């Protein structure tokens, strides 16, 4: 039996292991478990303002405000449900101090990020309504003109030091899986050919 299939498969598995090692090394040492995986902490330098954690009971609401200081720039806002469980759901309504409506968003995942285009300096008011069935703890994040944030323009920023390795890790993971699948296919083809050859004899 030819050895090319097992060799290709083993190479793919090695790539997967390397990708996972890179991902683990990119995560800060302060993250010791799922409860420590706070986006606001991992990407702290990316945000201009991060709220304190607040607990919202079912059918209750919490309110957050953020004042922009620039005109005609995108505002990235996000909400993370800490210790998310299936069935947790929020309804987020955004308006300004003049009562203008920026839209209503439904969040049924651990993290929600959306961007708004703000034409002038404004104060955004977020009403976060818990439409789920259990108490949830949330944290909000705001970033003004995130594309020009120092977190992305400075190659030595903590965000870039983590994002780049994670991108490489993701690429190697996909490549490793593809190579492993190819290796398995080669093994099956070689087995079939070997079986056919034996039948011919």
mmCIF file of N, CA, C and O in Angstrom, residues 70-163:
data_model
loop_
_atom_site.group_PDB
_atom_site.id
_atom_site.type_symbol
_atom_site.label_atom_id
_atom_site.label_comp_id
_atom_site.label_asym_id
_atom_site.label_seq_id
_atom_site.Cartn_x
_atom_site.Cartn_y
_atom_site.Cartn_z
ATOM 1 N N UNK A 70 -17.206 63.614 16.937
ATOM 2 C CA UNK A 70 -16.850 63.893 15.545
ATOM 3 C C UNK A 70 -18.107 63.917 14.700
ATOM 4 O O UNK A 70 -19.182 63.466 15.114
ATOM 5 N N UNK A 71 -17.971 64.442 13.493
ATOM 6 C CA UNK A 71 -19.093 64.505 12.555
ATOM 7 C C UNK A 71 -18.793 63.633 11.346
ATOM 8 O O UNK A 71 -17.637 63.488 10.923
ATOM 9 N N UNK A 72 -19.854 63.045 10.798
ATOM 10 C CA UNK A 72 -19.779 62.246 9.577
ATOM 11 C C UNK A 72 -18.760 61.111 9.694
ATOM 12 O O UNK A 72 -17.930 60.905 8.803
ATOM 13 N N UNK A 73 -18.798 60.390 10.808
ATOM 14 C CA UNK A 73 -17.939 59.219 11.001
ATOM 15 C C UNK A 73 -18.801 58.054 11.480
ATOM 16 O O UNK A 73 -19.854 58.270 12.095
ATOM 17 N N UNK A 74 -18.384 56.838 11.199
ATOM 18 C CA UNK A 74 -19.158 55.689 11.694
ATOM 19 C C UNK A 74 -18.928 55.475 13.185
ATOM 20 O O UNK A 74 -17.837 55.706 13.699
ATOM 21 N N UNK A 75 -19.970 55.056 13.863
ATOM 22 C CA UNK A 75 -19.889 54.684 15.274
ATOM 23 C C UNK A 75 -20.131 53.178 15.374
ATOM 24 O O UNK A 75 -21.166 52.674 14.941
ATOM 25 N N UNK A 76 -19.154 52.474 15.897
ATOM 26 C CA UNK A 76 -19.312 51.042 16.128
ATOM 27 C C UNK A 76 -19.775 50.844 17.562
ATOM 28 O O UNK A 76 -19.119 51.305 18.493
ATOM 29 N N UNK A 77 -20.912 50.198 17.720
ATOM 30 C CA UNK A 77 -21.387 49.902 19.069
ATOM 31 C C UNK A 77 -21.623 48.397 19.183
ATOM 32 O O UNK A 77 -21.933 47.719 18.198
ATOM 33 N N UNK A 78 -21.439 47.906 20.378
ATOM 34 C CA UNK A 78 -21.605 46.473 20.582
ATOM 35 C C UNK A 78 -22.140 46.175 21.970
ATOM 36 O O UNK A 78 -21.982 46.972 22.896
ATOM 37 N N UNK A 79 -22.784 45.036 22.085
ATOM 38 C CA UNK A 79 -23.300 44.560 23.373
ATOM 39 C C UNK A 79 -22.913 43.097 23.518
ATOM 40 O O UNK A 79 -23.084 42.302 22.587
ATOM 41 N N UNK A 80 -22.387 42.750 24.667
ATOM 42 C CA UNK A 80 -22.093 41.357 24.963
ATOM 43 C C UNK A 80 -22.929 40.915 26.149
ATOM 44 O O UNK A 80 -23.013 41.604 27.166
ATOM 45 N N UNK A 81 -23.572 39.752 25.990
ATOM 46 C CA UNK A 81 -24.295 39.124 27.098
ATOM 47 C C UNK A 81 -23.301 38.226 27.824
ATOM 48 O O UNK A 81 -22.818 37.238 27.264
ATOM 49 N N UNK A 82 -22.970 38.585 29.048
ATOM 50 C CA UNK A 82 -22.021 37.804 29.831
ATOM 51 C C UNK A 82 -22.688 36.496 30.267
ATOM 52 O O UNK A 82 -23.844 36.490 30.685
ATOM 53 N N UNK A 83 -21.961 35.399 30.177
ATOM 54 C CA UNK A 83 -22.484 34.087 30.569
ATOM 55 C C UNK A 83 -23.776 33.781 29.807
ATOM 56 O O UNK A 83 -24.814 33.435 30.379
ATOM 57 N N UNK A 84 -23.686 33.906 28.473
ATOM 58 C CA UNK A 84 -24.849 33.710 27.601
ATOM 59 C C UNK A 84 -25.381 32.282 27.682
ATOM 60 O O UNK A 84 -24.618 31.320 27.770
ATOM 61 N N UNK A 85 -26.719 32.157 27.659
ATOM 62 C CA UNK A 85 -27.391 30.859 27.572
ATOM 63 C C UNK A 85 -28.384 30.909 26.411
ATOM 64 O O UNK A 85 -28.927 31.977 26.089
ATOM 65 N N UNK A 86 -28.586 29.780 25.773
ATOM 66 C CA UNK A 86 -29.572 29.711 24.686
ATOM 67 C C UNK A 86 -30.921 30.202 25.192
ATOM 68 O O UNK A 86 -31.374 29.813 26.263
ATOM 69 N N UNK A 87 -31.558 31.063 24.406
ATOM 70 C CA UNK A 87 -32.841 31.637 24.803
ATOM 71 C C UNK A 87 -32.720 33.060 25.302
ATOM 72 O O UNK A 87 -33.728 33.774 25.385
ATOM 73 N N UNK A 88 -31.499 33.504 25.653
ATOM 74 C CA UNK A 88 -31.310 34.903 26.037
ATOM 75 C C UNK A 88 -31.577 35.788 24.820
ATOM 76 O O UNK A 88 -31.116 35.499 23.709
ATOM 77 N N UNK A 89 -32.305 36.865 25.026
ATOM 78 C CA UNK A 89 -32.669 37.730 23.904
ATOM 79 C C UNK A 89 -32.880 39.161 24.384
ATOM 80 O O UNK A 89 -33.499 39.395 25.421
ATOM 81 N N UNK A 90 -32.333 40.099 23.615
ATOM 82 C CA UNK A 90 -32.454 41.514 23.933
ATOM 83 C C UNK A 90 -33.045 42.264 22.747
ATOM 84 O O UNK A 90 -32.831 41.896 21.592
ATOM 85 N N UNK A 91 -33.753 43.323 23.054
ATOM 86 C CA UNK A 91 -34.218 44.259 22.041
ATOM 87 C C UNK A 91 -33.565 45.604 22.344
ATOM 88 O O UNK A 91 -33.725 46.143 23.450
ATOM 89 N N UNK A 92 -32.808 46.136 21.380
ATOM 90 C CA UNK A 92 -32.063 47.377 21.590
ATOM 91 C C UNK A 92 -32.632 48.464 20.697
ATOM 92 O O UNK A 92 -32.643 48.334 19.467
ATOM 93 N N UNK A 93 -33.120 49.528 21.304
ATOM 94 C CA UNK A 93 -33.649 50.676 20.561
ATOM 95 C C UNK A 93 -32.702 51.852 20.753
ATOM 96 O O UNK A 93 -32.347 52.193 21.881
ATOM 97 N N UNK A 94 -32.301 52.466 19.634
ATOM 98 C CA UNK A 94 -31.334 53.573 19.686
ATOM 99 C C UNK A 94 -31.992 54.843 19.172
ATOM 100 O O UNK A 94 -32.614 54.855 18.106
ATOM 101 N N UNK A 95 -31.859 55.896 19.943
ATOM 102 C CA UNK A 95 -32.376 57.207 19.549
ATOM 103 C C UNK A 95 -31.380 58.259 20.005
ATOM 104 O O UNK A 95 -30.375 57.950 20.656
ATOM 105 N N UNK A 96 -31.625 59.515 19.650
ATOM 106 C CA UNK A 96 -30.758 60.592 20.143
ATOM 107 C C UNK A 96 -31.556 61.504 21.071
ATOM 108 O O UNK A 96 -32.726 61.264 21.357
ATOM 109 N N UNK A 97 -30.896 62.555 21.534
ATOM 110 C CA UNK A 97 -31.529 63.435 22.521
ATOM 111 C C UNK A 97 -32.709 64.204 21.934
ATOM 112 O O UNK A 97 -33.520 64.751 22.674
ATOM 113 N N UNK A 98 -32.802 64.235 20.593
ATOM 114 C CA UNK A 98 -33.913 64.938 19.950
ATOM 115 C C UNK A 98 -35.062 63.994 19.626
ATOM 116 O O UNK A 98 -36.065 64.407 19.054
ATOM 117 N N UNK A 99 -34.901 62.721 19.975
ATOM 118 C CA UNK A 99 -35.960 61.754 19.720
ATOM 119 C C UNK A 99 -35.883 61.083 18.362
ATOM 120 O O UNK A 99 -36.782 60.320 17.994
ATOM 121 N N UNK A 100 -34.831 61.382 17.589
ATOM 122 C CA UNK A 100 -34.676 60.730 16.287
ATOM 123 C C UNK A 100 -34.370 59.248 16.486
ATOM 124 O O UNK A 100 -33.562 58.876 17.353
ATOM 125 N N UNK A 101 -34.982 58.409 15.663
ATOM 126 C CA UNK A 101 -34.853 56.957 15.814
ATOM 127 C C UNK A 101 -33.740 56.435 14.913
ATOM 128 O O UNK A 101 -33.752 56.658 13.703
ATOM 129 N N UNK A 102 -32.776 55.732 15.510
ATOM 130 C CA UNK A 102 -31.707 55.103 14.730
ATOM 131 C C UNK A 102 -31.971 53.624 14.475
ATOM 132 O O UNK A 102 -31.150 52.938 13.860
ATOM 133 N N UNK A 103 -33.073 53.121 14.964
ATOM 134 C CA UNK A 103 -33.427 51.739 14.678
ATOM 135 C C UNK A 103 -33.540 50.877 15.926
ATOM 136 O O UNK A 103 -33.095 51.246 17.011
ATOM 137 N N UNK A 104 -34.161 49.716 15.736
ATOM 138 C CA UNK A 104 -34.293 48.719 16.794
ATOM 139 C C UNK A 104 -33.623 47.430 16.331
ATOM 140 O O UNK A 104 -33.808 46.997 15.190
ATOM 141 N N UNK A 105 -32.829 46.850 17.202
ATOM 142 C CA UNK A 105 -32.048 45.662 16.875
ATOM 143 C C UNK A 105 -32.385 44.561 17.880
ATOM 144 O O UNK A 105 -32.576 44.829 19.067
ATOM 145 N N UNK A 106 -32.438 43.329 17.390
ATOM 146 C CA UNK A 106 -32.695 42.174 18.249
ATOM 147 C C UNK A 106 -31.413 41.363 18.368
ATOM 148 O O UNK A 106 -30.770 41.045 17.363
ATOM 149 N N UNK A 107 -31.044 41.045 19.591
ATOM 150 C CA UNK A 107 -29.841 40.251 19.845
ATOM 151 C C UNK A 107 -30.230 38.938 20.497
ATOM 152 O O UNK A 107 -30.793 38.909 21.592
ATOM 153 N N UNK A 108 -29.918 37.836 19.812
ATOM 154 C CA UNK A 108 -30.159 36.516 20.388
ATOM 155 C C UNK A 108 -28.889 35.668 20.371
ATOM 156 O O UNK A 108 -28.951 34.445 20.434
ATOM 157 N N UNK A 109 -27.747 36.339 20.255
ATOM 158 C CA UNK A 109 -26.438 35.699 20.300
ATOM 159 C C UNK A 109 -25.625 36.359 21.416
ATOM 160 O O UNK A 109 -26.000 37.418 21.922
ATOM 161 N N UNK A 110 -24.483 35.758 21.798
ATOM 162 C CA UNK A 110 -23.696 36.353 22.903
ATOM 163 C C UNK A 110 -23.228 37.776 22.616
ATOM 164 O O UNK A 110 -23.166 38.601 23.522
ATOM 165 N N UNK A 111 -22.902 38.064 21.342
ATOM 166 C CA UNK A 111 -22.324 39.364 21.009
ATOM 167 C C UNK A 111 -23.028 39.943 19.800
ATOM 168 O O UNK A 111 -23.333 39.225 18.841
ATOM 169 N N UNK A 112 -23.290 41.225 19.847
ATOM 170 C CA UNK A 112 -23.869 41.940 18.707
ATOM 171 C C UNK A 112 -23.045 43.196 18.452
ATOM 172 O O UNK A 112 -22.769 43.964 19.383
ATOM 173 N N UNK A 113 -22.627 43.392 17.197
ATOM 174 C CA UNK A 113 -21.953 44.615 16.798
ATOM 175 C C UNK A 113 -22.682 45.212 15.605
ATOM 176 O O UNK A 113 -23.049 44.503 14.673
ATOM 177 N N UNK A 114 -22.885 46.519 15.644
ATOM 178 C CA UNK A 114 -23.501 47.239 14.541
ATOM 179 C C UNK A 114 -22.788 48.578 14.387
ATOM 180 O O UNK A 114 -22.182 49.093 15.333
ATOM 181 N N UNK A 115 -22.851 49.131 13.172
ATOM 182 C CA UNK A 115 -22.240 50.441 12.900
ATOM 183 C C UNK A 115 -23.329 51.424 12.485
ATOM 184 O O UNK A 115 -24.254 51.074 11.747
ATOM 185 N N UNK A 116 -23.229 52.635 12.984
ATOM 186 C CA UNK A 116 -24.139 53.716 12.616
ATOM 187 C C UNK A 116 -23.332 54.859 12.022
ATOM 188 O O UNK A 116 -22.224 55.152 12.478
ATOM 189 N N UNK A 117 -23.888 55.501 10.997
ATOM 190 C CA UNK A 117 -23.243 56.676 10.426
ATOM 191 C C UNK A 117 -23.851 57.915 11.068
ATOM 192 O O UNK A 117 -25.050 58.167 10.951
ATOM 193 N N UNK A 118 -23.022 58.663 11.774
ATOM 194 C CA UNK A 118 -23.482 59.855 12.493
ATOM 195 C C UNK A 118 -23.045 61.091 11.717
ATOM 196 O O UNK A 118 -21.847 61.304 11.479
ATOM 197 N N UNK A 119 -24.007 61.915 11.305
ATOM 198 C CA UNK A 119 -23.691 63.080 10.463
ATOM 199 C C UNK A 119 -23.108 64.234 11.248
ATOM 200 O O UNK A 119 -22.390 65.065 10.703
ATOM 201 N N UNK A 120 -23.414 64.297 12.547
ATOM 202 C CA UNK A 120 -22.886 65.373 13.373
ATOM 203 C C UNK A 120 -22.787 64.901 14.820
ATOM 204 O O UNK A 120 -23.312 63.845 15.175
ATOM 205 N N UNK A 121 -22.086 65.692 15.634
ATOM 206 C CA UNK A 121 -21.944 65.333 17.041
ATOM 207 C C UNK A 121 -23.317 65.112 17.661
ATOM 208 O O UNK A 121 -24.233 65.901 17.458
ATOM 209 N N UNK A 122 -23.445 64.018 18.387
ATOM 210 C CA UNK A 122 -24.769 63.639 18.865
ATOM 211 C C UNK A 122 -24.619 62.793 20.130
ATOM 212 O O UNK A 122 -23.539 62.304 20.444
ATOM 213 N N UNK A 123 -25.709 62.650 20.845
ATOM 214 C CA UNK A 123 -25.751 61.755 22.001
ATOM 215 C C UNK A 123 -26.702 60.619 21.691
ATOM 216 O O UNK A 123 -27.889 60.838 21.438
ATOM 217 N N UNK A 124 -26.161 59.397 21.692
ATOM 218 C CA UNK A 124 -26.965 58.225 21.409
ATOM 219 C C UNK A 124 -27.490 57.632 22.709
ATOM 220 O O UNK A 124 -26.739 57.475 23.671
ATOM 221 N N UNK A 125 -28.774 57.331 22.729
ATOM 222 C CA UNK A 125 -29.392 56.689 23.882
ATOM 223 C C UNK A 125 -29.797 55.275 23.508
ATOM 224 O O UNK A 125 -30.528 55.072 22.532
ATOM 225 N N UNK A 126 -29.324 54.294 24.267
ATOM 226 C CA UNK A 126 -29.662 52.902 24.025
ATOM 227 C C UNK A 126 -30.609 52.400 25.114
ATOM 228 O O UNK A 126 -30.298 52.493 26.302
ATOM 229 N N UNK A 127 -31.761 51.916 24.686
ATOM 230 C CA UNK A 127 -32.663 51.231 25.599
ATOM 231 C C UNK A 127 -32.536 49.736 25.326
ATOM 232 O O UNK A 127 -32.860 49.258 24.244
ATOM 233 N N UNK A 128 -32.038 49.001 26.315
ATOM 234 C CA UNK A 128 -31.824 47.561 26.164
ATOM 235 C C UNK A 128 -32.892 46.845 26.973
ATOM 236 O O UNK A 128 -32.899 46.890 28.201
ATOM 237 N N UNK A 129 -33.790 46.188 26.254
ATOM 238 C CA UNK A 129 -34.927 45.503 26.884
ATOM 239 C C UNK A 129 -34.688 43.999 26.872
ATOM 240 O O UNK A 129 -34.404 43.417 25.818
ATOM 241 N N UNK A 130 -34.783 43.387 28.023
ATOM 242 C CA UNK A 130 -34.591 41.951 28.137
ATOM 243 C C UNK A 130 -35.895 41.244 27.788
ATOM 244 O O UNK A 130 -36.855 41.257 28.570
ATOM 245 N N UNK A 131 -35.956 40.619 26.607
ATOM 246 C CA UNK A 131 -37.168 39.917 26.193
ATOM 247 C C UNK A 131 -36.995 38.404 26.350
ATOM 248 O O UNK A 131 -37.809 37.623 25.839
ATOM 249 N N UNK A 132 -35.930 38.008 27.048
ATOM 250 C CA UNK A 132 -35.728 36.598 27.355
ATOM 251 C C UNK A 132 -36.430 36.204 28.640
ATOM 252 O O UNK A 132 -37.240 36.955 29.189
ATOM 253 N N UNK A 133 -36.081 35.023 29.142
ATOM 254 C CA UNK A 133 -36.786 34.481 30.307
ATOM 255 C C UNK A 133 -35.929 34.430 31.566
ATOM 256 O O UNK A 133 -36.400 33.967 32.606
ATOM 257 N N UNK A 134 -34.674 34.878 31.495
ATOM 258 C CA UNK A 134 -33.826 34.849 32.680
ATOM 259 C C UNK A 134 -33.049 36.147 32.788
ATOM 260 O O UNK A 134 -32.943 36.929 31.835
ATOM 261 N N UNK A 135 -32.506 36.402 33.982
ATOM 262 C CA UNK A 135 -31.677 37.588 34.180
ATOM 263 C C UNK A 135 -30.435 37.486 33.293
ATOM 264 O O UNK A 135 -29.848 36.410 33.138
ATOM 265 N N UNK A 136 -30.037 38.617 32.714
ATOM 266 C CA UNK A 136 -28.809 38.648 31.921
ATOM 267 C C UNK A 136 -27.940 39.808 32.400
ATOM 268 O O UNK A 136 -28.441 40.821 32.899
ATOM 269 N N UNK A 137 -26.643 39.637 32.243
ATOM 270 C CA UNK A 137 -25.690 40.704 32.550
ATOM 271 C C UNK A 137 -25.043 41.141 31.248
ATOM 272 O O UNK A 137 -24.556 40.298 30.475
ATOM 273 N N UNK A 138 -25.063 42.441 30.982
ATOM 274 C CA UNK A 138 -24.568 42.935 29.700
ATOM 275 C C UNK A 138 -23.502 44.012 29.926
ATOM 276 O O UNK A 138 -23.418 44.632 30.986
ATOM 277 N N UNK A 139 -22.689 44.186 28.877
ATOM 278 C CA UNK A 139 -21.729 45.283 28.842
ATOM 279 C C UNK A 139 -21.794 45.876 27.441
ATOM 280 O O UNK A 139 -21.939 45.153 26.452
ATOM 281 N N UNK A 140 -21.753 47.208 27.352
ATOM 282 C CA UNK A 140 -21.817 47.878 26.058
ATOM 283 C C UNK A 140 -20.460 48.478 25.724
ATOM 284 O O UNK A 140 -19.682 48.837 26.612
ATOM 285 N N UNK A 141 -20.190 48.579 24.412
ATOM 286 C CA UNK A 141 -18.907 49.095 23.922
ATOM 287 C C UNK A 141 -19.164 50.071 22.787
ATOM 288 O O UNK A 141 -20.046 49.837 21.951
ATOM 289 N N UNK A 142 -18.386 51.148 22.740
ATOM 290 C CA UNK A 142 -18.537 52.159 21.703
ATOM 291 C C UNK A 142 -17.167 52.536 21.144
ATOM 292 O O UNK A 142 -16.204 52.711 21.903
ATOM 293 N N UNK A 143 -17.107 52.641 19.823
ATOM 294 C CA UNK A 143 -15.864 53.058 19.172
ATOM 295 C C UNK A 143 -16.192 54.047 18.073
ATOM 296 O O UNK A 143 -17.002 53.761 17.178
ATOM 297 N N UNK A 144 -15.587 55.214 18.141
ATOM 298 C CA UNK A 144 -15.832 56.271 17.169
ATOM 299 C C UNK A 144 -14.788 56.200 16.060
ATOM 300 O O UNK A 144 -13.586 56.184 16.328
ATOM 301 N N UNK A 145 -15.255 56.116 14.811
ATOM 302 C CA UNK A 145 -14.372 56.000 13.649
ATOM 303 C C UNK A 145 -13.378 54.846 13.839
ATOM 304 O O UNK A 145 -12.158 55.036 13.834
ATOM 305 N N UNK A 146 -13.876 53.607 14.010
ATOM 306 C CA UNK A 146 -13.007 52.478 14.362
ATOM 307 C C UNK A 146 -11.954 52.152 13.322
ATOM 308 O O UNK A 146 -10.893 51.630 13.655
ATOM 309 N N UNK A 147 -12.220 52.458 12.023
ATOM 310 C CA UNK A 147 -11.251 52.124 10.980
ATOM 311 C C UNK A 147 -9.946 52.889 11.148
ATOM 312 O O UNK A 147 -8.885 52.425 10.722
ATOM 313 N N UNK A 148 -10.025 54.059 11.753
ATOM 314 C CA UNK A 148 -8.823 54.871 11.968
ATOM 315 C C UNK A 148 -8.332 54.801 13.408
ATOM 316 O O UNK A 148 -7.518 55.622 13.825
ATOM 317 N N UNK A 149 -8.846 53.831 14.136
ATOM 318 C CA UNK A 149 -8.414 53.662 15.520
ATOM 319 C C UNK A 149 -6.951 53.245 15.569
ATOM 320 O O UNK A 149 -6.457 52.503 14.717
ATOM 321 N N UNK A 150 -6.235 53.725 16.573
ATOM 322 C CA UNK A 150 -4.824 53.373 16.738
ATOM 323 C C UNK A 150 -4.650 51.871 16.922
ATOM 324 O O UNK A 150 -3.609 51.317 16.605
ATOM 325 N N UNK A 151 -5.694 51.201 17.382
ATOM 326 C CA UNK A 151 -5.617 49.753 17.571
ATOM 327 C C UNK A 151 -5.371 49.026 16.259
ATOM 328 O O UNK A 151 -4.763 47.960 16.226
ATOM 329 N N UNK A 152 -5.848 49.630 15.136
ATOM 330 C CA UNK A 152 -5.676 48.990 13.843
ATOM 331 C C UNK A 152 -4.547 49.619 13.026
ATOM 332 O O UNK A 152 -3.985 48.972 12.150
ATOM 333 N N UNK A 153 -4.232 50.877 13.274
ATOM 334 C CA UNK A 153 -3.175 51.536 12.515
ATOM 335 C C UNK A 153 -1.801 51.307 13.121
ATOM 336 O O UNK A 153 -0.798 51.403 12.430
ATOM 337 N N UNK A 154 -1.741 50.997 14.417
ATOM 338 C CA UNK A 154 -0.461 50.741 15.081
ATOM 339 C C UNK A 154 -0.201 49.227 15.088
ATOM 340 O O UNK A 154 -0.902 48.477 15.749
ATOM 341 N N UNK A 155 0.827 48.755 14.358
ATOM 342 C CA UNK A 155 1.087 47.303 14.288
ATOM 343 C C UNK A 155 1.497 46.700 15.621
ATOM 344 O O UNK A 155 1.459 45.478 15.769
ATOM 345 N N UNK A 156 1.903 47.530 16.576
ATOM 346 C CA UNK A 156 2.326 47.022 17.877
ATOM 347 C C UNK A 156 1.220 47.089 18.927
ATOM 348 O O UNK A 156 1.459 46.806 20.093
ATOM 349 N N UNK A 157 0.008 47.473 18.496
ATOM 350 C CA UNK A 157 -1.087 47.582 19.457
ATOM 351 C C UNK A 157 -1.496 46.190 19.924
ATOM 352 O O UNK A 157 -1.319 45.196 19.209
ATOM 353 N N UNK A 158 -2.054 46.082 21.137
ATOM 354 C CA UNK A 158 -2.488 44.766 21.642
ATOM 355 C C UNK A 158 -3.474 44.073 20.724
ATOM 356 O O UNK A 158 -3.447 42.849 20.592
ATOM 357 N N UNK A 159 -4.357 44.842 20.085
ATOM 358 C CA UNK A 159 -5.341 44.241 19.184
ATOM 359 C C UNK A 159 -4.649 43.556 18.014
ATOM 360 O O UNK A 159 -4.937 42.407 17.677
ATOM 361 N N UNK A 160 -3.698 44.284 17.370
ATOM 362 C CA UNK A 160 -3.004 43.710 16.223
ATOM 363 C C UNK A 160 -2.136 42.536 16.634
ATOM 364 O O UNK A 160 -1.987 41.567 15.889
ATOM 365 N N UNK A 161 -1.567 42.618 17.820
ATOM 366 C CA UNK A 161 -0.729 41.510 18.302
ATOM 367 C C UNK A 161 -1.550 40.245 18.515
ATOM 368 O O UNK A 161 -0.996 39.137 18.506
ATOM 369 N N UNK A 162 -2.850 40.380 18.710
ATOM 370 C CA UNK A 162 -3.702 39.216 18.879
ATOM 371 C C UNK A 162 -4.422 38.852 17.594
ATOM 372 O O UNK A 162 -4.537 37.670 17.257
ATOM 373 N N UNK A 163 -4.888 39.858 16.845
ATOM 374 C CA UNK A 163 -5.672 39.589 15.643
ATOM 375 C C UNK A 163 -4.840 38.889 14.578
ATOM 376 O O UNK A 163 -5.284 37.914 13.963
#
